[in-house]
CSV table of N, CA and C in Angstrom, one decimal:
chain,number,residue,atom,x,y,z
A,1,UNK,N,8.9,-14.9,21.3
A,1,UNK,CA,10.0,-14.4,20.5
A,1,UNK,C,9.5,-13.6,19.4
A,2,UNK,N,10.5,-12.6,18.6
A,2,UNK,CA,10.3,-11.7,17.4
A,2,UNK,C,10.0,-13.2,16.0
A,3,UNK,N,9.0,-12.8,15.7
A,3,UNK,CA,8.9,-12.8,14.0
A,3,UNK,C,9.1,-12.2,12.8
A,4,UNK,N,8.9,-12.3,11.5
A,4,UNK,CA,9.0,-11.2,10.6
A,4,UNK,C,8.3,-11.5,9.6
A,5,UNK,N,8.2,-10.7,9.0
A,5,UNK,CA,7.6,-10.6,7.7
A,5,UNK,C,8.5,-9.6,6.8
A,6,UNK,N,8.5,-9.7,5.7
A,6,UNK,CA,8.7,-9.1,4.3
A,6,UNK,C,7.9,-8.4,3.7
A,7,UNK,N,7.9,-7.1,3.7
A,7,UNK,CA,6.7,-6.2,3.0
A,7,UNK,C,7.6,-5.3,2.0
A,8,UNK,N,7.4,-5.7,0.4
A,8,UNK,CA,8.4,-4.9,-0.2
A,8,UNK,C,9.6,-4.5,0.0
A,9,UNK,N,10.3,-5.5,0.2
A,9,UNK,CA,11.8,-5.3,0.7
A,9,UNK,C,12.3,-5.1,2.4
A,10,UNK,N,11.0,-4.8,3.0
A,10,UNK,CA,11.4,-3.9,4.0
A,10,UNK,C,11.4,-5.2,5.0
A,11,UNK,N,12.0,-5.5,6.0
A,11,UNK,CA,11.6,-6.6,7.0
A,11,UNK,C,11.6,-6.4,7.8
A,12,UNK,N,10.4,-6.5,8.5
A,12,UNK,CA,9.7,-6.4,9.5
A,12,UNK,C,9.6,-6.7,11.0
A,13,UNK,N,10.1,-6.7,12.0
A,13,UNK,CA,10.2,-7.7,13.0
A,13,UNK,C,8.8,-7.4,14.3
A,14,UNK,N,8.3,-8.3,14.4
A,14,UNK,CA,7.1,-8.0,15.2
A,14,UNK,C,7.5,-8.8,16.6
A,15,UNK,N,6.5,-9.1,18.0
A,15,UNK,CA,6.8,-9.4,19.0
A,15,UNK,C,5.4,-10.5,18.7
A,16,UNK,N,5.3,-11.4,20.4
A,16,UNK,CA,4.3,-12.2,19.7
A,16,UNK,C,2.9,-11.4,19.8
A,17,UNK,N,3.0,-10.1,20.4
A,17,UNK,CA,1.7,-9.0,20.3
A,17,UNK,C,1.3,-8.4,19.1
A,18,UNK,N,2.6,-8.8,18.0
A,18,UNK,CA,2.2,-8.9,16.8
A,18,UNK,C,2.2,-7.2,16.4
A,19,UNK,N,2.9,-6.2,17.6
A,19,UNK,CA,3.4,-4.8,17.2
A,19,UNK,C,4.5,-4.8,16.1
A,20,UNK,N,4.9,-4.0,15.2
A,20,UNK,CA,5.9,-3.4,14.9
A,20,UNK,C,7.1,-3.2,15.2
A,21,UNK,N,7.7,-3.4,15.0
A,21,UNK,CA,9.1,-2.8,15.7
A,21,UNK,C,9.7,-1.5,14.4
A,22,UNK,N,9.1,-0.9,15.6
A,22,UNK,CA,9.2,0.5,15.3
A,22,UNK,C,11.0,1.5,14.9
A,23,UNK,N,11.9,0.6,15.6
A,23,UNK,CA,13.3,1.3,15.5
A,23,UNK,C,13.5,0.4,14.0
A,24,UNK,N,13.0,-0.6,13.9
A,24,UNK,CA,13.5,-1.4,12.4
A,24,UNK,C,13.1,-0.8,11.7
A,25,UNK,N,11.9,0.1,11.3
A,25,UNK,CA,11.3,0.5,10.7
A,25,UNK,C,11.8,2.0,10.1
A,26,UNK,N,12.1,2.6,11.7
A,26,UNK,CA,12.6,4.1,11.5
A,26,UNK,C,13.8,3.6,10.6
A,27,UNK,N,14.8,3.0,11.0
A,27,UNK,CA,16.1,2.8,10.7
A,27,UNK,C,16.4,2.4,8.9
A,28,UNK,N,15.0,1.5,8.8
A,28,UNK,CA,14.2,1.8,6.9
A,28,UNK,C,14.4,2.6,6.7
A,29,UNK,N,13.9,3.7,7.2
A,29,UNK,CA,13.4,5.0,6.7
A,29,UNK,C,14.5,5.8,6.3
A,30,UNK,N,15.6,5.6,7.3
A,30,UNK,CA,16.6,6.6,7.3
A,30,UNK,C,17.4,6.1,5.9
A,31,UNK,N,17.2,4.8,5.5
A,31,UNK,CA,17.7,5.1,3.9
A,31,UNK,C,16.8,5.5,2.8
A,32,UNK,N,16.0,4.7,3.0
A,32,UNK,CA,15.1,5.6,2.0
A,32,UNK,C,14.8,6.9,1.9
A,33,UNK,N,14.8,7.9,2.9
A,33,UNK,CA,14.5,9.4,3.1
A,33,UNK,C,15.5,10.2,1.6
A,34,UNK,N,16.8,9.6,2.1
A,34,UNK,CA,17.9,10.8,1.3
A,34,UNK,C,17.4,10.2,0.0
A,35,UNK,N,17.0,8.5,-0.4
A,35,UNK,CA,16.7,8.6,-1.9
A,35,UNK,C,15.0,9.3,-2.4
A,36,UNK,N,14.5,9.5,-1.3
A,36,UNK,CA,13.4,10.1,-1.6
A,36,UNK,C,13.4,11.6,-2.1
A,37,UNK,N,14.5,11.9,-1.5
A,37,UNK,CA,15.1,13.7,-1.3
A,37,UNK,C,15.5,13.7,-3.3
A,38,UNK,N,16.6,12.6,-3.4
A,38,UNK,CA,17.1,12.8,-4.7
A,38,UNK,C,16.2,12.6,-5.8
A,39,UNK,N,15.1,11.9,-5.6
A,39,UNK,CA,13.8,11.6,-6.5
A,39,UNK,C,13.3,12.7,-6.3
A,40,UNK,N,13.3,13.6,-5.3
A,40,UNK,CA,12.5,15.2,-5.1
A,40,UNK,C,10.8,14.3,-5.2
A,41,UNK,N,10.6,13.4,-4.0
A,41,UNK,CA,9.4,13.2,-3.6
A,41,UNK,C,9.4,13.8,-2.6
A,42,UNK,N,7.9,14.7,-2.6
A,42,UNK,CA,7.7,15.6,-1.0
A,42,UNK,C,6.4,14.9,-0.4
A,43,UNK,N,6.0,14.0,-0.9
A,43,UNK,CA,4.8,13.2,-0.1
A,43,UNK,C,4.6,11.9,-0.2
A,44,UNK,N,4.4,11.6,0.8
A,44,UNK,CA,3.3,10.2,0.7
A,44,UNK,C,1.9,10.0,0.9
A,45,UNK,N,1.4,9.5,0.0
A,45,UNK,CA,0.2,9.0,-0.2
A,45,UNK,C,-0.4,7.8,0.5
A,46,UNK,N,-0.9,7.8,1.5
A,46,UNK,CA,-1.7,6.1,2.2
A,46,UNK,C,-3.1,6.3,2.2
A,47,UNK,N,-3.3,5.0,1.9
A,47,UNK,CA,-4.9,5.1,2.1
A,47,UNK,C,-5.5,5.0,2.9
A,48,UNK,N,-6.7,5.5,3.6
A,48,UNK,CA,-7.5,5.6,4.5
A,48,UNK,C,-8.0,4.7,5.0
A,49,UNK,N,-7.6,4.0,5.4
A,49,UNK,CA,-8.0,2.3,5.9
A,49,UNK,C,-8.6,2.4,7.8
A,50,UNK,N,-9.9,1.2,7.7
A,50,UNK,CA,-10.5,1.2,8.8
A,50,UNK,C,-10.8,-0.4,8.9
A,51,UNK,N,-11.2,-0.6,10.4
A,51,UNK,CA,-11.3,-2.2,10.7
A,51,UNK,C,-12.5,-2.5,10.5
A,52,UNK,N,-13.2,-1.5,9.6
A,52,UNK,CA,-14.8,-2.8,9.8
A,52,UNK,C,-14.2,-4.1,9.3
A,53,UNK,N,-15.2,-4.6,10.2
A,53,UNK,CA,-15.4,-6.1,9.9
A,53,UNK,C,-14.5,-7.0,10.6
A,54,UNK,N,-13.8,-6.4,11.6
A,54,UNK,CA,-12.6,-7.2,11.8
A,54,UNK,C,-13.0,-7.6,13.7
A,55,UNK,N,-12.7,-8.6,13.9
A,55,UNK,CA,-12.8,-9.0,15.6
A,55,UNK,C,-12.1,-7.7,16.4
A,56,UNK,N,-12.5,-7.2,17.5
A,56,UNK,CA,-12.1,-6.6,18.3
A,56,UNK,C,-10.4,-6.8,18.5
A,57,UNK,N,-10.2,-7.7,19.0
A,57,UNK,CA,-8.5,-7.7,19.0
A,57,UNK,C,-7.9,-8.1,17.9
A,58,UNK,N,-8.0,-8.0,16.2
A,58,UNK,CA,-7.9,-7.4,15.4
A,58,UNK,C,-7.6,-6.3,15.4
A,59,UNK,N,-9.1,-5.9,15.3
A,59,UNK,CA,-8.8,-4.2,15.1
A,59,UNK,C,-8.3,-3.3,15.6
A,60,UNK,N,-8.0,-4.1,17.4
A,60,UNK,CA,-7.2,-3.2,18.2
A,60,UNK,C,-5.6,-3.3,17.4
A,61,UNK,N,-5.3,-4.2,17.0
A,61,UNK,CA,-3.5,-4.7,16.7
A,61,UNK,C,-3.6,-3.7,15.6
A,62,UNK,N,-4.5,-4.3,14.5
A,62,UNK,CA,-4.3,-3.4,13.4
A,62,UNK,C,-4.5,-1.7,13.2
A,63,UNK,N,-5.3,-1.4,14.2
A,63,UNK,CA,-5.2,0.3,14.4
A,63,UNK,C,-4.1,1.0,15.1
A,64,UNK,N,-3.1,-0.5,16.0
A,64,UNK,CA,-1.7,0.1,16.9
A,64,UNK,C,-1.2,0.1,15.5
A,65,UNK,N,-1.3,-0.7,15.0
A,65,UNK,CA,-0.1,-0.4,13.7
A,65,UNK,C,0.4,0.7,12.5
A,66,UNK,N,-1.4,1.1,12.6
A,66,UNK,CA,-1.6,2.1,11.6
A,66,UNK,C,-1.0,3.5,12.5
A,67,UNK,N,-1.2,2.8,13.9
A,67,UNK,CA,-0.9,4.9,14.4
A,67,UNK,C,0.8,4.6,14.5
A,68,UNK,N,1.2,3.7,14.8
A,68,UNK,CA,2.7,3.7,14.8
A,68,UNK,C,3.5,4.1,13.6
A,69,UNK,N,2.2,3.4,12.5
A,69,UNK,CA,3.3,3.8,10.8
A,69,UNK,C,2.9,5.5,10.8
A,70,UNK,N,2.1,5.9,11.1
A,70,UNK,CA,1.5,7.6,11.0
A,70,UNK,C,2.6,8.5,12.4
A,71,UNK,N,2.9,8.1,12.9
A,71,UNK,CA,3.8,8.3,14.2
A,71,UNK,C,4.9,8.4,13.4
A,72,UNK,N,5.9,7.7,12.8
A,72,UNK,CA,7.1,7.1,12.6
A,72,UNK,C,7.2,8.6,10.9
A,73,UNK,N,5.7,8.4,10.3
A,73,UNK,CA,5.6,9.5,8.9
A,73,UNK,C,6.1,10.9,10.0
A,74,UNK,N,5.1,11.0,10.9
A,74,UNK,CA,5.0,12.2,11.6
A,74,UNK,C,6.6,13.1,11.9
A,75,UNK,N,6.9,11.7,12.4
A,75,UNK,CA,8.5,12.4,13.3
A,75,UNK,C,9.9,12.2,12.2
A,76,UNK,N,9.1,11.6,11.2
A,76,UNK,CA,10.2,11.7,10.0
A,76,UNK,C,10.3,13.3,9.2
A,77,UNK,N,9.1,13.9,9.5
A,77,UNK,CA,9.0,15.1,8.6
A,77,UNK,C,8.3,14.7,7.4
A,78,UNK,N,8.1,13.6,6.8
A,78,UNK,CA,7.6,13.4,5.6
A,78,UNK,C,6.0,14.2,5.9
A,79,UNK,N,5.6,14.9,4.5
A,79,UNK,CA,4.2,15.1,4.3
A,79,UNK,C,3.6,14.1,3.8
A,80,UNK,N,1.9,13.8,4.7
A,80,UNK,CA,1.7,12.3,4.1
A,80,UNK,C,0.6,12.6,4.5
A,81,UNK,N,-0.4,12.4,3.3
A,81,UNK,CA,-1.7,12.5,3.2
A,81,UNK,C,-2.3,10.9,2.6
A,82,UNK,N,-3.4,11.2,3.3
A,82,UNK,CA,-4.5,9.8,3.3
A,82,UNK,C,-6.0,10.1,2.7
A,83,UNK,N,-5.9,9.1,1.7
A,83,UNK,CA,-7.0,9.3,0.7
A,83,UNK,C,-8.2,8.0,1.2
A,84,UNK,N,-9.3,8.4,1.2
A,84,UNK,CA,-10.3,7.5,0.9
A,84,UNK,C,-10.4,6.7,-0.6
A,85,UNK,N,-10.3,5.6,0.0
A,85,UNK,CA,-10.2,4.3,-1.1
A,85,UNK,C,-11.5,4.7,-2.0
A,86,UNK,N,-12.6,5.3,-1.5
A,86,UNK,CA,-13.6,5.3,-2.8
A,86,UNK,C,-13.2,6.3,-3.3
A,87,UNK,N,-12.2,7.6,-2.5
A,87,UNK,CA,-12.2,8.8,-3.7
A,87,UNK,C,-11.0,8.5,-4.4
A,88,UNK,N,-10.0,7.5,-4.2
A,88,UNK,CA,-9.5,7.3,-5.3
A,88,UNK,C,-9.6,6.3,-6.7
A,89,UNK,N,-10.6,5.3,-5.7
A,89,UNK,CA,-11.1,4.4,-7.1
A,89,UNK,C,-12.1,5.0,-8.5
A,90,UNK,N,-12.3,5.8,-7.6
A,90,UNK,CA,-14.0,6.2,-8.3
A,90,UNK,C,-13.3,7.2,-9.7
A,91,UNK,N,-12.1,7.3,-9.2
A,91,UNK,CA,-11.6,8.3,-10.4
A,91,UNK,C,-10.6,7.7,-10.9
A,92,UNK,N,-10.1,6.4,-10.6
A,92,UNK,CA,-9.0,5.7,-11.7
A,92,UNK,C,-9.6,4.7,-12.2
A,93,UNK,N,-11.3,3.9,-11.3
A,93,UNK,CA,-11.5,2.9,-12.2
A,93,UNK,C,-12.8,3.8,-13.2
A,94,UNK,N,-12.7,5.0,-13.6
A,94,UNK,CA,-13.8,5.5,-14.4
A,94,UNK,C,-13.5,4.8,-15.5
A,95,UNK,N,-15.0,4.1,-16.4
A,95,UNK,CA,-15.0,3.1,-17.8
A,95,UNK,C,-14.5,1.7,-17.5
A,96,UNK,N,-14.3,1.3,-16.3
A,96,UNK,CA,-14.1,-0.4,-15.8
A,96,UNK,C,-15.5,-0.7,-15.2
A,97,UNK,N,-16.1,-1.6,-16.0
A,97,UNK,CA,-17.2,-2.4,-15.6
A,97,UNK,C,-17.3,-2.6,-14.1
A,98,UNK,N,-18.5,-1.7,-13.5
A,98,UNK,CA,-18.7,-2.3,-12.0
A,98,UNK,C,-18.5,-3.3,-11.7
A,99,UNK,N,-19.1,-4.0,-12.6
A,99,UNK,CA,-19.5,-5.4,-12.1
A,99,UNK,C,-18.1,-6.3,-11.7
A,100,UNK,N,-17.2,-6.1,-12.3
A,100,UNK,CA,-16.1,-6.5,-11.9
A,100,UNK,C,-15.4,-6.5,-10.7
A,101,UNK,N,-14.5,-7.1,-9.8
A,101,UNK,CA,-14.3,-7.6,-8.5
A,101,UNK,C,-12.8,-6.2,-8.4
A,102,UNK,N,-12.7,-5.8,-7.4
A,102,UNK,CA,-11.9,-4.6,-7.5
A,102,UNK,C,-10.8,-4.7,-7.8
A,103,UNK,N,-10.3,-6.4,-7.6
A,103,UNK,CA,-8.5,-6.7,-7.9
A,103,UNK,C,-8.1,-6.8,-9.9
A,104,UNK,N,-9.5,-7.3,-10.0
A,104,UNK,CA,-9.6,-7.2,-11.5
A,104,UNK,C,-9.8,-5.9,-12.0
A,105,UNK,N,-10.9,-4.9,-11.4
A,105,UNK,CA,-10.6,-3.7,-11.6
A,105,UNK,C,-9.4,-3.0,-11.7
A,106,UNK,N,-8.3,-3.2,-10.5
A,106,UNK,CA,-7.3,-2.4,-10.5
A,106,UNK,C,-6.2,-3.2,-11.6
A,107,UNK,N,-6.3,-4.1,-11.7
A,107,UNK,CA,-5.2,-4.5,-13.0
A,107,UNK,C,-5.3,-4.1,-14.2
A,108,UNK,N,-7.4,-4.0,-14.9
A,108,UNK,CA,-7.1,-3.0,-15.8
A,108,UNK,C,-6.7,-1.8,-15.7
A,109,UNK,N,-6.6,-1.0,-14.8
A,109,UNK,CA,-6.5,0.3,-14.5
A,109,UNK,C,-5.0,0.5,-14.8
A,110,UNK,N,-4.4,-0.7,-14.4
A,110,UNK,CA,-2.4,-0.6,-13.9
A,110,UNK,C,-2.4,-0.6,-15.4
A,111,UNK,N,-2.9,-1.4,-16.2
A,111,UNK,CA,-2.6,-1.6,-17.3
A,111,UNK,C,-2.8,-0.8,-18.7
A,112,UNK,N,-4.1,0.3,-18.0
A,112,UNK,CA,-4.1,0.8,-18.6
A,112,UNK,C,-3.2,2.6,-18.5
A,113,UNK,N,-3.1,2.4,-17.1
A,113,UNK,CA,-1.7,3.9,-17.0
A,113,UNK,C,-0.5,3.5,-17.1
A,114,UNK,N,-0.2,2.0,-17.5
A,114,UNK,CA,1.1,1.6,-17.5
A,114,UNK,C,1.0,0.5,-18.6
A,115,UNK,N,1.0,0.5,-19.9
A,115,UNK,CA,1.0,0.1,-21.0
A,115,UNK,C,2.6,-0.5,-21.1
A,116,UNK,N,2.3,-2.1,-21.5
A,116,UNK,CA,3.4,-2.6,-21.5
A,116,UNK,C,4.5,-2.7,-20.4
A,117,UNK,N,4.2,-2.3,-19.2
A,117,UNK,CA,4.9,-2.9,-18.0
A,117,UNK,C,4.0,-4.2,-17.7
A,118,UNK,N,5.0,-4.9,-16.7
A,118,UNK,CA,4.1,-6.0,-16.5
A,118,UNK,C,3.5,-5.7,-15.3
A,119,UNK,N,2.2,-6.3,-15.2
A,119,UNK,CA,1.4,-5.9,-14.4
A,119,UNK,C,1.0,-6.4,-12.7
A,120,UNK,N,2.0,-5.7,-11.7
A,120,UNK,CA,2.1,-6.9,-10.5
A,120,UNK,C,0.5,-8.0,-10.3
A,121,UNK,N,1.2,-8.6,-9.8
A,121,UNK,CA,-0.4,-9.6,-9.2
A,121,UNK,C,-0.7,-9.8,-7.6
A,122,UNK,N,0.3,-9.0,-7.0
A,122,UNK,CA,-0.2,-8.3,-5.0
A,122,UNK,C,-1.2,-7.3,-5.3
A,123,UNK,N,-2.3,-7.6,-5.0
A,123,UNK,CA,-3.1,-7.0,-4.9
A,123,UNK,C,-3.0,-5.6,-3.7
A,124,UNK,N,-1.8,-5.3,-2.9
A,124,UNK,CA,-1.9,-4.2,-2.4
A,124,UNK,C,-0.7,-3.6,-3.3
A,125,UNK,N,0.4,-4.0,-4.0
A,125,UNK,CA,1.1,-3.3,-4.7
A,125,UNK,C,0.4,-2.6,-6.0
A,126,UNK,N,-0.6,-3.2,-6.6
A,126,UNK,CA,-2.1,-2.7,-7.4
A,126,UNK,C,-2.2,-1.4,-7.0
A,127,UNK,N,-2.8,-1.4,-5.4
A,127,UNK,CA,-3.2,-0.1,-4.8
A,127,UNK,C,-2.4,1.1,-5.0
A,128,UNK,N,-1.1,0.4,-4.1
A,128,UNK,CA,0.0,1.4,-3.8
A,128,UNK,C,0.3,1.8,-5.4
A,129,UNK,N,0.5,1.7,-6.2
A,129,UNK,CA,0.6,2.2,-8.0
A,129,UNK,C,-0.8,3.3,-8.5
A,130,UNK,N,-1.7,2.6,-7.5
A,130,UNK,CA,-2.7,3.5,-8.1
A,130,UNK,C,-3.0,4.6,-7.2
A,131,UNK,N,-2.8,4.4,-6.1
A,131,UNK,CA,-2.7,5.5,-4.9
A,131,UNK,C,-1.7,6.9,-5.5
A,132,UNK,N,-0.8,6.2,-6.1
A,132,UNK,CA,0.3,7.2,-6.6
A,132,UNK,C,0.0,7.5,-8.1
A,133,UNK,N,-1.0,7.1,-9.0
A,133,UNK,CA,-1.1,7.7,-9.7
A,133,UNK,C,-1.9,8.7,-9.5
A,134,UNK,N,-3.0,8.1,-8.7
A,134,UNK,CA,-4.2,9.2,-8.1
A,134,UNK,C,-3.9,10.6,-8.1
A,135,UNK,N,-2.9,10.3,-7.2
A,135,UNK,CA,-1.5,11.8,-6.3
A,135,UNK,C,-1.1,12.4,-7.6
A,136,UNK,N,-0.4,11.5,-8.8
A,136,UNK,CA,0.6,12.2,-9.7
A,136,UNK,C,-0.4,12.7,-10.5
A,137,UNK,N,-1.5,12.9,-10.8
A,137,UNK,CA,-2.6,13.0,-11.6
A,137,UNK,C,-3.4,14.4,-10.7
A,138,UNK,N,-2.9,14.7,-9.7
A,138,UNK,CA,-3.4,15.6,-9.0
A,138,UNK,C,-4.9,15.1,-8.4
A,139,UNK,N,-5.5,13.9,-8.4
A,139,UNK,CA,-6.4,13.4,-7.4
A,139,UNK,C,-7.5,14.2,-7.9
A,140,UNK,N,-7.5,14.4,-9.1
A,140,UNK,CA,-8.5,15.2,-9.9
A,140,UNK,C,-10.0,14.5,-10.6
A,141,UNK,N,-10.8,14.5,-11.0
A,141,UNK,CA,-11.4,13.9,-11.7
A,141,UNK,C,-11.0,13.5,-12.9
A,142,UNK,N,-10.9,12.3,-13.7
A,142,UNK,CA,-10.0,12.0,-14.4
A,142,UNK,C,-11.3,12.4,-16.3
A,143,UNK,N,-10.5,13.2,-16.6
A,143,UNK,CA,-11.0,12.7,-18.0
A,143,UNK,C,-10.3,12.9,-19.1
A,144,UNK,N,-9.1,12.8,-18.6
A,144,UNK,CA,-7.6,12.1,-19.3
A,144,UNK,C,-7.3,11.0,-19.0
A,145,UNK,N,-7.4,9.9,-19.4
A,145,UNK,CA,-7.0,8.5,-18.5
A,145,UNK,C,-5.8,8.0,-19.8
A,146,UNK,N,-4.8,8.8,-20.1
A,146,UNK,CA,-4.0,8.3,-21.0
A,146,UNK,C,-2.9,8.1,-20.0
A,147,UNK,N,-1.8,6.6,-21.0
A,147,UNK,CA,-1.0,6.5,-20.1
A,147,UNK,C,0.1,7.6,-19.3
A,148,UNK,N,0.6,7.4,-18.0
A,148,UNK,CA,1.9,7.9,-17.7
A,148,UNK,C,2.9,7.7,-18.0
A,149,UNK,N,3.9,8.5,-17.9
A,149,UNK,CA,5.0,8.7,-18.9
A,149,UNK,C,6.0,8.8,-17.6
């Protein structure tokens, strides 16, 4: 039978192959699009993500998933570019202690382009904030790290 999951509002329904259901997802899409239009956002940003390390039928599930969400960007029309996780860390965690664990990295980072919001504790919502500042920052080498406005 279908299951689900909850991923930022969106809900998910999978089979027990643990695919996507891909019409639930389009059918997301079709409301968020027009509010995307009125925000005048022309891209999405995802990150480059790969299965090292993961069991073979893992990585097979997880790589149907990634080409179905790239499928679903594709035939939406959305422009959607995919960034390597080190080229965008490397330029929002500039001045955070290596030595620090990346989830702790990325919270000072949230906190520090976002002063006084509160600062999520999902560590993939972390990303997705920083992924988009990357973008809004022009994915440039940072040596303005002052907050966004």
């Amino acid at each position: 039978g279908k299951q689900s999951c909850e991923v930022y509002g969106l809900k998910l329904a999978y089979s027990k192959d643990k695919m996507l259901d891909g019409k639930g997802l389009l059918d997301w899409l079709t409301v968020v699009l027009p509010l995307m239009a009125l925000e005048n956002v022309s891209e999405i940003w995802c990150e480059k993500v790969n299965a090292f390390g993961m069991g073979l039928g893992a990585a097979y599930t997880f790589g149907s998933i990634c080409g179905q969400l790239h499928q679903i960007l594709q035939f939406s029309g959305i422009k959607y570019t995919l960034i390597e996780p080190q080229k965008w860390q490397k330029k929002i965690f500039t001045g955070i202690d290596v030595r620090l664990k990346p989830k702790e990295k990325a919270k000072i980072a949230v906190g520090r382009l976002f002063p006084g919001d509160k600062t999520p504790s999902h560590g993939g919502l972390l990303d997705a904030l920083l992924i988009s500042a990357s973008a809004y920052q022009g994915n440039l080498p940072y040596t303005d790290l002052s907050p966004i406005s």
